[in-house]
Short mmCIF file of C-alpha atoms and ligand atoms in Angstrom, two decimals:
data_model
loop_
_atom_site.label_atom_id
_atom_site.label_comp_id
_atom_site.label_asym_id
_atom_site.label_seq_id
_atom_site.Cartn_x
_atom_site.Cartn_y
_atom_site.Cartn_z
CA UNK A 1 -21.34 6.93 18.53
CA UNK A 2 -20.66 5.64 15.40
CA UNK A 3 -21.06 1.79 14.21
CA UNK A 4 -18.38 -0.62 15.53
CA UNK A 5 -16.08 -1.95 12.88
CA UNK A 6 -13.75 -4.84 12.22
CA UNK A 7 -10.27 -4.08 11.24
CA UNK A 8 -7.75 -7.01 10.14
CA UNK A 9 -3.82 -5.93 9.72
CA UNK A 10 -1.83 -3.33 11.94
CA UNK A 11 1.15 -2.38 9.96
CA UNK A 12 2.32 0.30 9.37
CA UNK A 13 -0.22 1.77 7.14
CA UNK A 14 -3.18 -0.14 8.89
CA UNK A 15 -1.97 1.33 12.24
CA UNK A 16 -2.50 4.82 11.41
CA UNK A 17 -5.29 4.13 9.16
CA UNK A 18 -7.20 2.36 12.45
CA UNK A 19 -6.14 5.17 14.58
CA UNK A 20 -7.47 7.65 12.53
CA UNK A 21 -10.99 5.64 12.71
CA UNK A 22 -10.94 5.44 16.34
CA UNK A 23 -10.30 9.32 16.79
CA UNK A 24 -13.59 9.77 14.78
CA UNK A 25 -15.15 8.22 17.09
CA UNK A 26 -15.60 4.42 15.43
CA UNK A 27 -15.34 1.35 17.80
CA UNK A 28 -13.24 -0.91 16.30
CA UNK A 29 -12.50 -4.71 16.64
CA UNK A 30 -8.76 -5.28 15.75
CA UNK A 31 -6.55 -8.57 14.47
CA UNK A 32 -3.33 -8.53 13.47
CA UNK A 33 -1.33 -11.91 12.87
CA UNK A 34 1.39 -10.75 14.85
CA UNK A 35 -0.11 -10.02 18.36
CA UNK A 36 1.73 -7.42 19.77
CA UNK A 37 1.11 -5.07 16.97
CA UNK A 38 -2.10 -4.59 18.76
CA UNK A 39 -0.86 -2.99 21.61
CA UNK A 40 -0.70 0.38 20.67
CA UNK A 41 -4.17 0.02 20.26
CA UNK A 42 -5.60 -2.11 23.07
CA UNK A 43 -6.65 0.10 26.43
CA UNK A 44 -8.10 2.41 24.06
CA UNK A 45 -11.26 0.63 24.30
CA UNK A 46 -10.40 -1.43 21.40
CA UNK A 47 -11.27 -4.72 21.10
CA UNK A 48 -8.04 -7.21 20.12
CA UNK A 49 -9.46 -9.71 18.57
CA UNK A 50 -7.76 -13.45 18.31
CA UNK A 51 -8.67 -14.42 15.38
CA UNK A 52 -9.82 -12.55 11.83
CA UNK A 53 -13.19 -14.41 12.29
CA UNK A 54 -13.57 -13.04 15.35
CA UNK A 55 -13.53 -9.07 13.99
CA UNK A 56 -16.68 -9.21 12.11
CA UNK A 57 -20.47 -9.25 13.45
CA UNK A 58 -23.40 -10.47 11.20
CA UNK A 59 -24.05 -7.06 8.78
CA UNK A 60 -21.26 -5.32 9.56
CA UNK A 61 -18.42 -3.72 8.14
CA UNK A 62 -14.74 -5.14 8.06
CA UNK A 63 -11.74 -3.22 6.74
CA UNK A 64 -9.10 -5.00 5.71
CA UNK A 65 -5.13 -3.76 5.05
CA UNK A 66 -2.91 -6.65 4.60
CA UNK A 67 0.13 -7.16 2.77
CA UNK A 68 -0.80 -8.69 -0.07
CA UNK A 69 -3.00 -10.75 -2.54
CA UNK A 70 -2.04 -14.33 -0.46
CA UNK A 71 -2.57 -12.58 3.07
CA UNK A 72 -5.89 -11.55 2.00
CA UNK A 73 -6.67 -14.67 0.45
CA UNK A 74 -5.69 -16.41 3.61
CA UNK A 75 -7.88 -14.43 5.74
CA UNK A 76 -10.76 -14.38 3.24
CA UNK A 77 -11.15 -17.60 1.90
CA UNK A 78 -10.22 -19.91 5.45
CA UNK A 79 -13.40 -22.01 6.67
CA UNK A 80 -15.32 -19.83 9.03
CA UNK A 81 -13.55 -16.91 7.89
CA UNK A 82 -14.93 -13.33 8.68
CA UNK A 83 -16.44 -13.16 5.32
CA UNK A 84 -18.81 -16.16 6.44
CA UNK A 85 -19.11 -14.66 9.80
CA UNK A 86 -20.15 -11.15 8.16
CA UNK A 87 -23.01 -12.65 6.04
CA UNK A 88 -26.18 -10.93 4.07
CA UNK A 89 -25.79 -7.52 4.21
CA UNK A 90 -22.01 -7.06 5.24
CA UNK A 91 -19.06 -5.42 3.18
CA UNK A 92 -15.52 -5.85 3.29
CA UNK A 93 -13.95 -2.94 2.63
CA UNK A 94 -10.57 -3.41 0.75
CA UNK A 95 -7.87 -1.02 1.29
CA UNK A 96 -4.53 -3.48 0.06
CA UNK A 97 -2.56 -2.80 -3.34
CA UNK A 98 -3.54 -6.20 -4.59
CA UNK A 99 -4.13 -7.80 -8.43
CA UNK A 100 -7.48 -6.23 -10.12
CA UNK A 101 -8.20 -10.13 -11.00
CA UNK A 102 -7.64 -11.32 -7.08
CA UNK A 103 -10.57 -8.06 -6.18
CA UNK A 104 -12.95 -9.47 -8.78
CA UNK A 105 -12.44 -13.60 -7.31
CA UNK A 106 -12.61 -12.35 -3.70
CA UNK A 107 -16.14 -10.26 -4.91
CA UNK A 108 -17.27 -13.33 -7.02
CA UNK A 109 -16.73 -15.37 -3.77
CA UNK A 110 -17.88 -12.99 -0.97
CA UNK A 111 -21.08 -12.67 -3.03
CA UNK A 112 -21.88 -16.37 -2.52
CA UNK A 113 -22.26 -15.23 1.17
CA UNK A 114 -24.28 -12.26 0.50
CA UNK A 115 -21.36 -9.78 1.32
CA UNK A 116 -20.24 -7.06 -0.85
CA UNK A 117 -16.52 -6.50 -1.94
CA UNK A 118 -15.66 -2.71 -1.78
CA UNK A 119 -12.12 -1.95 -3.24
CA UNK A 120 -10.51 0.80 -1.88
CA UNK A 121 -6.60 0.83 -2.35
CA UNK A 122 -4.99 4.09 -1.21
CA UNK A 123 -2.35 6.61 -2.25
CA UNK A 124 0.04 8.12 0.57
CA UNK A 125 2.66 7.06 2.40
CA UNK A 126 2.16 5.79 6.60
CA UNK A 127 2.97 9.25 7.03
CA UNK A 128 -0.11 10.88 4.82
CA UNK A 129 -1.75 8.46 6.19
CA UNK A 130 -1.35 9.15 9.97
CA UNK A 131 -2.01 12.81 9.04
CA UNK A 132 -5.62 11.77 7.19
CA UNK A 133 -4.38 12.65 3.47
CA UNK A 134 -4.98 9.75 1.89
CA UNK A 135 -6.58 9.06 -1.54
CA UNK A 136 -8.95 6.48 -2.00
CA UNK A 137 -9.44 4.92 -5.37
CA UNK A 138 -12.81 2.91 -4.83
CA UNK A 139 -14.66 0.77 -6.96
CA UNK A 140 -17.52 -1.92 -6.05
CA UNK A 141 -21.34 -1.91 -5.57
CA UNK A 142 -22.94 1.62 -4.94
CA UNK A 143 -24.63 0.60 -2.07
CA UNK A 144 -21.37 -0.43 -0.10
CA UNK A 145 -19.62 2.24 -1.65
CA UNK A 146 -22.10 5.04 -0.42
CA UNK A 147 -22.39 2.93 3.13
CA UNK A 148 -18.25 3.01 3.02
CA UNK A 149 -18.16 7.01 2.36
CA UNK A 150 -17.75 8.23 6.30
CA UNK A 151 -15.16 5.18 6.88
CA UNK A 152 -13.61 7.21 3.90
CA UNK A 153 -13.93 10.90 5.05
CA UNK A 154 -12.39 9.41 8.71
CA UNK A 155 -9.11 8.47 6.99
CA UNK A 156 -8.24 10.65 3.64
CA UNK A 157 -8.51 13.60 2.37
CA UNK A 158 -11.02 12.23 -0.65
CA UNK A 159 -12.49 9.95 -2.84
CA UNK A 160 -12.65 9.13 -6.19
CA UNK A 161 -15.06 6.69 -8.07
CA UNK A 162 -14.24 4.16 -10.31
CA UNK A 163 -17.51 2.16 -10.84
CA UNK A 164 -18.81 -1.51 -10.01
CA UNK A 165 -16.13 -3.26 -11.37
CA UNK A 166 -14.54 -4.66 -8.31
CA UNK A 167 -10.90 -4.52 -9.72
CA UNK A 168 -11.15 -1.34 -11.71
CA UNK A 169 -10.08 0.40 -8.32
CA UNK A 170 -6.73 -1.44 -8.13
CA UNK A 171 -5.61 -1.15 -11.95
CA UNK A 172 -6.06 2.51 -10.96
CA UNK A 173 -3.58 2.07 -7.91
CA UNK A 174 -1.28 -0.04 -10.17
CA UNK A 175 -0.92 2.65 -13.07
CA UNK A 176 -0.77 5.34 -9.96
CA UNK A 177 2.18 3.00 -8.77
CA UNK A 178 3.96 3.02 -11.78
CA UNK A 179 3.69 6.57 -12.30
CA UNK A 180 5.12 7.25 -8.83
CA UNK A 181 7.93 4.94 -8.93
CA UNK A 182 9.12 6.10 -12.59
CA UNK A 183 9.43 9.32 -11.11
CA UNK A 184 11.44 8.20 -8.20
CA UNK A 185 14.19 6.16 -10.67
CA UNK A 186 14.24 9.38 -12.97
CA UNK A 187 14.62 11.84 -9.91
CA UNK A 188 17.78 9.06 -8.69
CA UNK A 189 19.26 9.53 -12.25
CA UNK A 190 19.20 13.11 -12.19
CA UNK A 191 20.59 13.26 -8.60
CA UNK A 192 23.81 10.96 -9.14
CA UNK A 193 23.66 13.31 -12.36
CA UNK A 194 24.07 16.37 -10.21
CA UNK A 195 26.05 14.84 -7.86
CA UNK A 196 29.06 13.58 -10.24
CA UNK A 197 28.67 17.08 -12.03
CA UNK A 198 29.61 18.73 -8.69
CA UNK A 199 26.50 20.40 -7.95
CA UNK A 200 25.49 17.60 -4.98
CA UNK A 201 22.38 16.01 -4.60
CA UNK A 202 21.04 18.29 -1.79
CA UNK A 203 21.36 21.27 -4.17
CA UNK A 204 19.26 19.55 -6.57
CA UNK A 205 16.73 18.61 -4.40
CA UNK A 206 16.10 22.18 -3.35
CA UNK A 207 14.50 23.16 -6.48
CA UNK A 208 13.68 19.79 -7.67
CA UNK A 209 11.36 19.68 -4.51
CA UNK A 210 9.79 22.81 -5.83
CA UNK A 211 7.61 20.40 -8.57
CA UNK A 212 5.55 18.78 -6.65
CA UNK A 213 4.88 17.07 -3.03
CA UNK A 214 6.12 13.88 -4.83
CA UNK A 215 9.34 15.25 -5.42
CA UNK A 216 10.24 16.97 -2.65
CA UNK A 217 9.36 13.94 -0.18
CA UNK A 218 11.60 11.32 -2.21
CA UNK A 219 14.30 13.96 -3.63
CA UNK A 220 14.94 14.38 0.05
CA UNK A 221 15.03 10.64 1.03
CA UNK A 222 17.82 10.52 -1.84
CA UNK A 223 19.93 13.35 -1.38
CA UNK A 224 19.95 12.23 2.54
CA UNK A 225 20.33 8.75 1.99
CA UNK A 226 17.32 8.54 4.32
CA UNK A 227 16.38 4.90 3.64
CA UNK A 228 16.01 3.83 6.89
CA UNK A 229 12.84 3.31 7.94
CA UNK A 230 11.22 2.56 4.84
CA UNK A 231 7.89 3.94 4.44
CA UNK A 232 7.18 1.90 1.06
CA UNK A 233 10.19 -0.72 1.32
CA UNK A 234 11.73 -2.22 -1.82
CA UNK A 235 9.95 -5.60 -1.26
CA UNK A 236 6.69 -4.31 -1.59
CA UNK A 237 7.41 -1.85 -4.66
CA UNK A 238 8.71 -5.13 -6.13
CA UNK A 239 5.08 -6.87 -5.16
CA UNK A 240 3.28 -4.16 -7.11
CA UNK A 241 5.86 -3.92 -10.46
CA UNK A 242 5.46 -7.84 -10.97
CA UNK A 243 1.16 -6.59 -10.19
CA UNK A 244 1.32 -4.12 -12.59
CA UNK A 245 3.21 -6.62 -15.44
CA UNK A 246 1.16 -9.46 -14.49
CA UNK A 247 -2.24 -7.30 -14.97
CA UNK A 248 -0.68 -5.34 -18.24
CA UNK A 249 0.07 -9.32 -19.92
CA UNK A 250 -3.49 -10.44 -19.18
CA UNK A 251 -4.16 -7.84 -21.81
CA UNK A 252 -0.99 -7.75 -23.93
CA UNK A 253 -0.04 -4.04 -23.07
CA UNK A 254 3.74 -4.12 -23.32
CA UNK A 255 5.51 -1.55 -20.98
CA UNK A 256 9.23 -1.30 -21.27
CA UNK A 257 9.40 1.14 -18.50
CA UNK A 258 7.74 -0.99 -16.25
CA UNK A 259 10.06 -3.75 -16.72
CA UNK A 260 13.42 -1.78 -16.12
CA UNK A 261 11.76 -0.77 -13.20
CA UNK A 262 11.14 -4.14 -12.39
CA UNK A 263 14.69 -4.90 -12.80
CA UNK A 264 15.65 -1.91 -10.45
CA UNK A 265 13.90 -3.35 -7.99
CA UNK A 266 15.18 -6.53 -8.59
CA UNK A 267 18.94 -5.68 -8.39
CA UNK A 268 18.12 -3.75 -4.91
CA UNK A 269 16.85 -7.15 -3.51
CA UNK A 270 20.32 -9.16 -4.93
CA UNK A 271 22.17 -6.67 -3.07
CA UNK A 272 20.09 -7.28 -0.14
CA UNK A 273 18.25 -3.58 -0.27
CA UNK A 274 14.48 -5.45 0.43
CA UNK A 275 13.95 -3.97 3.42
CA UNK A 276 15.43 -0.28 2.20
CA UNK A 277 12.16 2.31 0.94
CA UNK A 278 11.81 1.51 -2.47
CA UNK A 279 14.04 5.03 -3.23
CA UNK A 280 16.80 3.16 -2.78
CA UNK A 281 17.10 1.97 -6.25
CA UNK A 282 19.24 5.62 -6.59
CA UNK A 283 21.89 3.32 -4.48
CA UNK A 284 21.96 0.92 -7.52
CA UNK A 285 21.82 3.82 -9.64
CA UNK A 286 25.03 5.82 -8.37
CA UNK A 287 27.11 2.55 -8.29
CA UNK A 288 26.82 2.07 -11.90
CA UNK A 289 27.69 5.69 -12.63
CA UNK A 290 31.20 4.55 -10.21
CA UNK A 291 30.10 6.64 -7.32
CA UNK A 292 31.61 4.62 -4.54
CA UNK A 293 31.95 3.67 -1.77
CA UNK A 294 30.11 7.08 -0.20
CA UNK A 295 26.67 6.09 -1.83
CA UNK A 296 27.59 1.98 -0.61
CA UNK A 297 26.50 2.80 2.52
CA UNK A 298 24.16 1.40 2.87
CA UNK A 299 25.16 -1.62 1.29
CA UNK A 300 24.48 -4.67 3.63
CA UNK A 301 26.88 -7.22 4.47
P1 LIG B 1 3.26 -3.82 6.38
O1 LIG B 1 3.70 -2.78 7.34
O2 LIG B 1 4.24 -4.83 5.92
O3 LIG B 1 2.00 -4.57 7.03
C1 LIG B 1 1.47 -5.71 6.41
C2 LIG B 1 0.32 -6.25 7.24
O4 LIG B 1 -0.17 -7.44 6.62
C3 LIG B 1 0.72 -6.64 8.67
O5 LIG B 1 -0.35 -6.39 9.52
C4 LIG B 1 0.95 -8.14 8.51
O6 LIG B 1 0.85 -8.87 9.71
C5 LIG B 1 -0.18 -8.50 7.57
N1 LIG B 1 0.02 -9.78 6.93
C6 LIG B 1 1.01 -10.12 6.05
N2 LIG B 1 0.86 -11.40 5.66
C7 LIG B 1 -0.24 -11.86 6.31
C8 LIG B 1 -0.92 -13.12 6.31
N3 LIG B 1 -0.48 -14.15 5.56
N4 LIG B 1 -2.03 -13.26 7.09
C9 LIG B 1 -2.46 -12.22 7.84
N5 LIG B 1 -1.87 -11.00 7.89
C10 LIG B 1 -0.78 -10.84 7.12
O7 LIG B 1 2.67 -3.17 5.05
P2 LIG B 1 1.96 -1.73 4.87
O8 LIG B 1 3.00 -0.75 4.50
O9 LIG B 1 1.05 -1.48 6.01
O10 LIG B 1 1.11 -2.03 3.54
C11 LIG B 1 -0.12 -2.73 3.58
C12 LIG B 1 -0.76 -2.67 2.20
O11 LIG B 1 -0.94 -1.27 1.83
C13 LIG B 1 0.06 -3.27 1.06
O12 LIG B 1 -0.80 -3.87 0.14
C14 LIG B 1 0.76 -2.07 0.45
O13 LIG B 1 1.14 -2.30 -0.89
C15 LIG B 1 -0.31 -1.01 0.58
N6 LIG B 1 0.17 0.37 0.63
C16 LIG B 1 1.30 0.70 1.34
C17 LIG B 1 1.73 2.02 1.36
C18 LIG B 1 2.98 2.43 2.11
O14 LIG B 1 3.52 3.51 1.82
N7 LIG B 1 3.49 1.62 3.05
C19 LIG B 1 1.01 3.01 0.68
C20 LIG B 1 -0.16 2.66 0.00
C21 LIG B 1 -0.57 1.33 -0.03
P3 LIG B 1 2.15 -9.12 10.63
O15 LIG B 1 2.27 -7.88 11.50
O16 LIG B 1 1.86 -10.35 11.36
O17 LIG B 1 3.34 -9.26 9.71
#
């Protein structure tokens, strides 16, 4: 059997992300800060841990997939925390979309206890990655990255390398980000385009879902209105715009784009949209192009 690792947040990405490792045959100790979120897991000869301390043992490894750069902060930097508790010779394996310059503190600091930060944001949806199709951006020591690699091949479908840098992984899941959600606000201007042309948004989507995997998956969500669940909800696309601005300042790279999408985002929080997948910007979208009140749907309150 393979080694038995620590595992620290249970949402909806780390759920199917610590399933995955426990079908390939890991033991796993789990926390999550909400409790019952464990039960899915527990009587599968999981151990629920009660605090994040209590996941890690001296050398081991510890995955982390938290919300953000303050939950992992929280659970990294508390007195006693399971970075202290993992000591010489353990890694904490990174898998949240957090700020490249919170990966490189959190290394600088998890150093001083003689455990190595690997970064390892992903790219799929809780859907890819129930289904094992993630893709892992890593970066970090090569050592903990090579020690990492069958954690890896238990939860994606591969790998790619982006040195020692610690936060060289995550500037590679920000630009990735921005990529993916300036395709989603051009595919929502071409489907209120189709739609107030008379051609319908499902029509569009048929062939528009014919470019790519991308397109398909959210040209769907659109042309449905399926924004309910949210895979990737508005308030977390918004956590990763105001990422990818704050990191793209640090170095004065302006990007325009990046800060209508911002503002996209933005308006779909005023109109109370933050729990909506982050697709839901077409909803903004259509209203300014008059399309009402079909498209308001979904409009809360
Ligand atoms: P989620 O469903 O909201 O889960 C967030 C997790 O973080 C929960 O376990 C939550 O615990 C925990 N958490 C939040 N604040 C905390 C704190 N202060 N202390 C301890 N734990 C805390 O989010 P998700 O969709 O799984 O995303 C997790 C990470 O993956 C994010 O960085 C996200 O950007 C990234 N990501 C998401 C997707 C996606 O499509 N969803 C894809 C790629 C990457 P509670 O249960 O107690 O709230």
């Amino acid at each position: 059997m393979a080694e038995t690792l620590g595992f620290i947040g249970l949402g909806n990405m780390g759920q199917a992300i610590a399933s995955n490792l426990l079908a390939a045959g890991y033991g796993l100790r789990v926390y999550n800060r909400t409790a019952s979120k464990t039960a899915p897991l527990a009587g599968k000869g999981v151990y629920v841990a009660k605090s994040a301390a209590e996941v890690a043992s001296p050398g081991g490894i510890v995955l982390t997939m938290v919300a953000d750069d303050h939950a992992l902060e929280q659970v990294c930097l508390a007195h006693g925390s399971f970075v202290e508790k993992l000591g010489p010779g353990g890694i904490h394996t990174s898998l949240s979309t957090i700020a490249p310059a919170t990966a490189r503190r959190l290394s600088e600091h998890h150093a001083k206890h003689n455990v190595q930060y690997v970064a390892s944001p992903v790219f799929g949806r809780p859907e890819a990655a129930a289904a094992k199709k993630l893709w892992i951006a890593t970066s970090g020591p090569a050592a903990a990255k090579k020690r990492s690699q069958p954690i890896f091949d238990a939860i994606g479908q591969g790998v790619v390398e982006f040195g020692e840098d610690p936060g060289a992984a995550n500037v590679v899941k920000l630009c990735g980000n921005l990529l993916i959600f300036a395709t989603i606000d051009a595919l929502a201007e071409a489907m209120v385009l189709a739609e107030k042309s008379g051609i319908g948004m499902k029509s569009l989507a048929e062939i528009v879902g014919k470019f790519s995997p991308l397109h398909a998956s959210y040209a769907n969500i659109i042309a449905e209105q399926k924004f309910e669940p949210a895979g990737f909800p508005v308030l977390l696309g918004l956590k990763d715009i105001n990422l990818v601005l704050r990191t793209a300042a640090e170095s004065a790279t302006p990007l325009p784009l990046a800060s209508l999408l911002h503002d996209h985002l933005l308006s779909a929080v005023a109109k109370k949209r933050e729990n909506l997948d982050w697709s839901a910007v077409a909803l903004g979208i259509a209203e300014d192009a008059g399309l009402k009140p079909s498209l308001q749907s979904k409009v809360a309150g």
